Short mmCIF file of N, CA and C in Angstrom, two decimals:
data_model
loop_
_atom_site.label_atom_id
_atom_site.label_comp_id
_atom_site.label_asym_id
_atom_site.label_seq_id
_atom_site.Cartn_x
_atom_site.Cartn_y
_atom_site.Cartn_z
N MET A 200 -56.51 158.76 63.87
CA MET A 200 -57.00 158.15 62.71
C MET A 200 -58.36 157.50 62.99
N GLN A 201 -59.30 157.68 62.22
CA GLN A 201 -60.65 157.17 62.26
C GLN A 201 -60.69 155.74 61.84
N SER A 202 -61.56 155.02 62.51
CA SER A 202 -61.87 153.69 62.03
C SER A 202 -62.71 153.62 60.73
N GLU A 203 -62.66 152.58 60.09
CA GLU A 203 -63.51 152.39 58.85
C GLU A 203 -64.95 152.71 59.03
N GLU A 204 -65.42 152.06 60.24
CA GLU A 204 -66.85 152.25 60.57
C GLU A 204 -67.19 153.56 60.90
N SER A 205 -66.46 154.32 61.64
CA SER A 205 -66.80 155.74 62.00
C SER A 205 -66.69 156.62 60.74
N ASN A 206 -65.71 156.35 59.85
CA ASN A 206 -65.59 157.11 58.66
C ASN A 206 -66.82 156.82 57.80
N SER A 207 -67.24 155.65 57.57
CA SER A 207 -68.39 155.29 56.83
C SER A 207 -69.67 155.94 57.26
N ASN A 208 -69.87 155.90 58.58
CA ASN A 208 -71.03 156.48 59.18
C ASN A 208 -71.09 158.07 58.85
N LYS A 209 -69.93 158.68 58.93
CA LYS A 209 -69.84 160.07 58.68
C LYS A 209 -70.24 160.26 57.25
N LEU A 210 -69.75 159.43 56.37
CA LEU A 210 -70.11 159.64 54.85
C LEU A 210 -71.54 159.20 54.48
N LYS A 211 -72.17 158.44 55.42
CA LYS A 211 -73.50 157.94 55.10
C LYS A 211 -73.47 157.15 53.80
N LEU A 212 -72.79 156.06 53.79
CA LEU A 212 -72.68 155.22 52.48
C LEU A 212 -73.86 154.18 52.49
N SER A 213 -74.19 153.93 51.20
CA SER A 213 -75.20 152.85 51.05
C SER A 213 -74.48 151.50 51.19
N LYS A 214 -75.37 150.40 51.34
CA LYS A 214 -74.82 149.08 51.43
C LYS A 214 -73.95 148.72 50.23
N GLU A 215 -74.34 149.11 49.07
CA GLU A 215 -73.58 148.83 47.87
C GLU A 215 -72.17 149.35 47.92
N LYS A 216 -72.18 150.73 48.30
CA LYS A 216 -70.84 151.37 48.55
C LYS A 216 -70.02 150.71 49.59
N GLU A 217 -70.57 150.33 50.58
CA GLU A 217 -69.82 149.66 51.68
C GLU A 217 -69.27 148.35 51.18
N ILE A 218 -69.96 147.58 50.39
CA ILE A 218 -69.42 146.38 49.78
C ILE A 218 -68.18 146.68 48.86
N ILE A 219 -68.25 147.71 48.08
CA ILE A 219 -67.13 148.13 47.25
C ILE A 219 -65.96 148.52 48.16
N LEU A 220 -66.22 149.28 49.23
CA LEU A 220 -65.13 149.70 50.06
C LEU A 220 -64.40 148.50 50.81
N LYS A 221 -65.11 147.56 51.22
CA LYS A 221 -64.60 146.47 51.93
C LYS A 221 -63.96 145.42 51.03
N ASP A 222 -64.30 145.35 49.78
CA ASP A 222 -63.63 144.35 48.81
C ASP A 222 -62.21 144.81 48.56
N LYS A 223 -61.31 143.92 48.94
CA LYS A 223 -59.76 144.25 48.64
C LYS A 223 -59.27 143.20 47.53
N GLU A 224 -60.10 142.36 47.00
CA GLU A 224 -59.64 141.24 46.21
C GLU A 224 -59.93 141.50 44.65
N HIS A 225 -60.91 142.34 44.34
CA HIS A 225 -61.45 142.43 43.00
C HIS A 225 -61.16 143.86 42.37
N ASN A 226 -61.05 143.85 41.12
CA ASN A 226 -61.15 145.18 40.40
C ASN A 226 -62.58 145.62 40.33
N ILE A 227 -62.84 146.80 40.44
CA ILE A 227 -64.28 147.35 40.48
C ILE A 227 -64.46 148.48 39.56
N LYS A 228 -65.57 148.27 38.75
CA LYS A 228 -65.97 149.35 37.78
C LYS A 228 -67.28 150.04 38.42
N VAL A 229 -67.13 151.38 38.55
CA VAL A 229 -68.23 152.03 39.17
C VAL A 229 -68.88 152.95 38.10
N VAL A 230 -70.16 152.71 37.77
CA VAL A 230 -70.90 153.40 36.82
C VAL A 230 -72.13 154.05 37.39
N ALA A 231 -72.36 155.25 37.49
CA ALA A 231 -73.40 155.91 38.13
C ALA A 231 -73.72 157.31 37.57
N GLY A 232 -74.80 157.86 37.89
CA GLY A 232 -75.09 159.26 37.36
C GLY A 232 -74.48 160.31 38.12
N PRO A 233 -74.74 161.55 37.61
CA PRO A 233 -74.06 162.70 38.34
C PRO A 233 -74.56 162.82 39.77
N GLY A 234 -73.71 163.19 40.62
CA GLY A 234 -74.09 163.49 41.91
C GLY A 234 -74.33 162.26 42.81
N SER A 235 -73.99 161.08 42.37
CA SER A 235 -74.25 159.95 43.08
C SER A 235 -73.25 159.45 44.09
N GLY A 236 -72.09 160.16 44.09
CA GLY A 236 -70.97 159.90 45.02
C GLY A 236 -69.89 159.10 44.45
N LYS A 237 -69.77 159.08 43.21
CA LYS A 237 -68.61 158.30 42.64
C LYS A 237 -67.30 158.73 43.09
N THR A 238 -67.01 160.04 43.00
CA THR A 238 -65.72 160.51 43.47
C THR A 238 -65.40 160.34 44.89
N THR A 239 -66.46 160.57 45.71
CA THR A 239 -66.27 160.34 47.21
C THR A 239 -65.98 158.88 47.44
N LEU A 240 -66.67 157.98 46.76
CA LEU A 240 -66.32 156.63 46.93
C LEU A 240 -64.91 156.15 46.52
N LEU A 241 -64.56 156.69 45.34
CA LEU A 241 -63.18 156.35 44.95
C LEU A 241 -62.17 156.86 45.85
N VAL A 242 -62.27 158.15 46.33
CA VAL A 242 -61.33 158.76 47.26
C VAL A 242 -61.28 157.89 48.49
N GLU A 243 -62.37 157.49 48.99
CA GLU A 243 -62.45 156.70 50.24
C GLU A 243 -61.80 155.25 50.09
N LYS A 244 -62.16 154.76 48.82
CA LYS A 244 -61.53 153.39 48.54
C LYS A 244 -59.99 153.52 48.54
N VAL A 245 -59.43 154.45 47.81
CA VAL A 245 -57.98 154.61 47.69
C VAL A 245 -57.43 154.91 49.13
N THR A 246 -58.02 155.71 49.83
CA THR A 246 -57.57 155.97 51.22
C THR A 246 -57.42 154.78 52.07
N ARG A 247 -58.49 153.92 51.99
CA ARG A 247 -58.45 152.69 52.82
C ARG A 247 -57.51 151.76 52.33
N LEU A 248 -57.28 151.61 50.93
CA LEU A 248 -56.24 150.69 50.42
C LEU A 248 -54.84 151.11 50.94
N ILE A 249 -54.57 152.47 50.73
CA ILE A 249 -53.21 152.89 51.09
C ILE A 249 -53.12 152.73 52.67
N ASN A 250 -54.10 152.99 53.48
CA ASN A 250 -53.99 152.75 54.91
C ASN A 250 -53.83 151.33 55.30
N ALA A 251 -54.24 150.37 54.36
CA ALA A 251 -54.10 148.98 54.61
C ALA A 251 -52.85 148.41 54.13
N GLY A 252 -51.97 149.34 53.56
CA GLY A 252 -50.62 149.00 53.22
C GLY A 252 -50.37 148.70 51.66
N VAL A 253 -51.46 148.96 50.85
CA VAL A 253 -51.19 148.82 49.44
C VAL A 253 -50.33 149.94 48.86
N ASP A 254 -49.38 149.54 48.04
CA ASP A 254 -48.46 150.55 47.50
C ASP A 254 -49.19 151.49 46.57
N PRO A 255 -49.17 152.77 46.71
CA PRO A 255 -49.96 153.72 45.84
C PRO A 255 -49.69 153.52 44.38
N LYS A 256 -48.43 153.11 44.10
CA LYS A 256 -48.01 152.93 42.74
C LYS A 256 -48.80 151.64 42.01
N LYS A 257 -49.46 150.83 42.83
CA LYS A 257 -50.18 149.72 42.31
C LYS A 257 -51.66 150.05 42.22
N ILE A 258 -52.04 151.23 42.43
CA ILE A 258 -53.49 151.59 42.28
C ILE A 258 -53.73 152.33 41.13
N LEU A 259 -54.76 151.98 40.30
CA LEU A 259 -55.04 152.71 39.01
C LEU A 259 -56.53 153.10 39.09
N LEU A 260 -56.77 154.42 38.94
CA LEU A 260 -58.09 154.92 38.75
C LEU A 260 -58.21 155.56 37.37
N ILE A 261 -59.20 155.22 36.66
CA ILE A 261 -59.36 155.86 35.26
C ILE A 261 -60.81 156.50 35.30
#
């Protein structure tokens, strides 16, 4: 299993995206243009939440 840091470096995430990925306390709304990495960000966020022990049934993506 890769660490969060090595995974993030592989994805080349911006500082803003890193903040979103590290925040485990707040609901987050992502609004951005086409090709900006929204889907990649959301998949990575959910992966990290599940790996951190969050019940997948408690995660909502719209």
